[in-house]
PDB file of C-alpha atoms in Angstrom:
ATOM      1  CA  MET A 510      -3.742 283.573 -38.145  1.00 61.00           C
ATOM      2  CA  SER A 511      -4.136 281.088 -35.307  1.00 82.00           C
ATOM      3  CA  GLU A 512      -4.109 277.415 -35.303  1.00 96.00           C
ATOM      4  CA  ILE A 513      -8.015 276.483 -35.242  1.00 97.00           C
ATOM      5  CA  LEU A 514      -9.449 273.934 -32.710  1.00 98.00           C
ATOM      6  CA  THR A 515     -12.240 271.648 -32.593  1.00 98.00           C
ATOM      7  CA  VAL A 516     -14.469 271.612 -30.361  1.00 98.00           C
ATOM      8  CA  GLN A 517     -12.520 268.644 -29.055  1.00 98.00           C
ATOM      9  CA  ASP A 518      -9.526 270.574 -28.308  1.00 98.00           C
ATOM     10  CA  VAL A 519     -10.874 273.101 -26.821  1.00 98.00           C
ATOM     11  CA  CYS A 520     -12.414 270.885 -23.663  1.00 98.00           C
ATOM     12  CA  GLU A 521      -9.197 269.347 -23.553  1.00 98.00           C
ATOM     13  CA  TYR A 522      -7.244 272.986 -23.404  1.00 98.00           C
ATOM     14  CA  LEU A 523     -10.013 274.979 -21.145  1.00 97.00           C
ATOM     15  CA  LYS A 524     -10.769 271.115 -18.855  1.00 98.00           C
ATOM     16  CA  ILE A 525     -14.211 271.194 -18.709  1.00 97.00           C
ATOM     17  CA  ALA A 526     -16.976 269.157 -20.073  1.00 98.00           C
ATOM     18  CA  LYS A 527     -18.480 269.566 -23.450  1.00 97.00           C
ATOM     19  CA  PRO A 528     -22.430 270.694 -22.599  1.00 98.00           C
ATOM     20  CA  ALA A 529     -20.601 273.276 -20.666  1.00 97.00           C
ATOM     21  CA  LEU A 530     -18.686 274.133 -23.898  1.00 97.00           C
ATOM     22  CA  TYR A 531     -21.613 274.164 -25.836  1.00 96.00           C
ATOM     23  CA  ARG A 532     -23.555 276.459 -23.233  1.00 96.00           C
ATOM     24  CA  TYR A 533     -20.592 279.252 -23.458  1.00 96.00           C
ATOM     25  CA  VAL A 534     -20.647 278.810 -27.571  1.00 96.00           C
ATOM     26  CA  ARG A 535     -24.855 279.503 -27.207  1.00 94.00           C
ATOM     27  CA  SER A 536     -24.640 282.192 -25.493  1.00 95.00           C
ATOM     28  CA  GLY A 537     -22.441 284.097 -27.696  1.00 94.00           C
ATOM     29  CA  GLU A 538     -20.095 284.024 -24.287  1.00 94.00           C
ATOM     30  CA  LEU A 539     -16.989 282.135 -26.214  1.00 95.00           C
ATOM     31  CA  PRO A 540     -15.837 283.149 -29.783  1.00 95.00           C
ATOM     32  CA  GLY A 541     -17.094 280.182 -32.076  1.00 96.00           C
ATOM     33  CA  PHE A 542     -18.067 279.502 -35.494  1.00 96.00           C
ATOM     34  CA  LYS A 543     -19.551 276.801 -37.587  1.00 95.00           C
ATOM     35  CA  MET A 544     -18.026 274.925 -41.223  1.00 95.00           C
ATOM     36  CA  GLY A 545     -20.165 272.871 -41.971  1.00 96.00           C
ATOM     37  CA  LYS A 546     -22.196 271.397 -38.974  1.00 95.00           C
ATOM     38  CA  MET A 547     -19.410 271.830 -35.965  1.00 96.00           C
ATOM     39  CA  TRP A 548     -18.031 274.545 -34.178  1.00 97.00           C
ATOM     40  CA  LYS A 549     -14.611 275.421 -34.366  1.00 98.00           C
ATOM     41  CA  PHE A 550     -12.238 278.450 -32.729  1.00 98.00           C
ATOM     42  CA  ASP A 551      -9.590 279.615 -33.198  1.00 97.00           C
ATOM     43  CA  ARG A 552      -7.386 279.735 -30.286  1.00 97.00           C
ATOM     44  CA  GLN A 553      -5.878 283.428 -29.871  1.00 97.00           C
ATOM     45  CA  ALA A 554      -9.609 284.370 -29.771  1.00 96.00           C
ATOM     46  CA  ILE A 555      -9.845 281.059 -27.021  1.00 97.00           C
ATOM     47  CA  ASP A 556      -6.818 282.469 -24.614  1.00 97.00           C
ATOM     48  CA  ASN A 557      -7.922 286.340 -25.153  1.00 96.00           C
ATOM     49  CA  TRP A 558     -11.561 284.812 -23.730  1.00 96.00           C
ATOM     50  CA  VAL A 559      -9.864 283.617 -20.799  1.00 96.00           C
ATOM     51  CA  GLN A 560      -7.348 286.414 -20.205  1.00 96.00           C
ATOM     52  CA  THR A 561     -10.581 288.691 -19.880  1.00 94.00           C
ATOM     53  CA  LYS A 562     -12.696 286.066 -17.539  1.00 93.00           C
ATOM     54  CA  LEU A 563      -9.456 285.916 -15.472  1.00 92.00           C
ATOM     55  CA  VAL A 564      -9.264 289.855 -15.329  1.00 93.00           C
ATOM     56  CA  GLU A 565     -13.390 289.519 -14.922  1.00 90.00           C
ATOM     57  CA  ASP A 566     -13.063 287.564 -11.549  1.00 89.00           C
ATOM     58  CA  THR A 567      -9.861 288.891  -9.882  1.00 89.00           C
ATOM     59  CA  GLU A 568     -12.139 291.994 -10.148  1.00 86.00           C
ATOM     60  CA  THR A 569     -14.885 290.456  -8.458  1.00 84.00           C
ATOM     61  CA  ARG A 570     -13.321 288.871  -5.793  1.00 82.00           C
ATOM     62  CA  SER A 571     -11.472 292.004  -4.883  1.00 78.00           C
ATOM     63  CA  LYS A 572     -14.965 294.139  -5.331  1.00 74.00           C
ATOM     64  CA  GLY A 573     -15.848 291.563  -3.230  1.00 67.00           C
ATOM     65  CA  ALA A 574     -13.188 290.941  -0.417  1.00 63.00           C
ATOM     66  CA  LYS A 575     -13.573 295.379   0.292  1.00 63.00           C
ATOM     67  CA  LYS A 576     -17.004 295.169   0.705  1.00 63.00           C
ATOM     68  CA  LYS A 577     -16.554 291.947   3.649  1.00 59.00           C
ATOM     69  CA  ASN A 578     -13.452 294.112   4.552  1.00 59.00           C
ATOM     70  CA  ARG A 579     -16.453 297.492   5.288  1.00 61.00           C
ATOM     71  CA  LYS A 580     -18.469 295.179   6.775  1.00 58.00           C
ATOM     72  CA  THR A 581     -15.901 293.755   9.158  1.00 57.00           C
ATOM     73  CA  ALA A 582     -14.141 296.720  10.600  1.00 53.00           C
TER      74      ALA A 582
END
């Protein structure tokens, strides 16, 4: 099992504010779990989530560029 991170750890790791982290968690987009009242995160799951977001974002921008090129051609 990989390292378990706290909210603060994930915020520092992803360089985001706590409210943004909690929005991702509440929406079910970011994988996490509660231990008592505290959220915990598996570092490997966070790394996988980041990789997925990177791929999705790249594909979205790529599709947008193709549509833009078709309009200007």
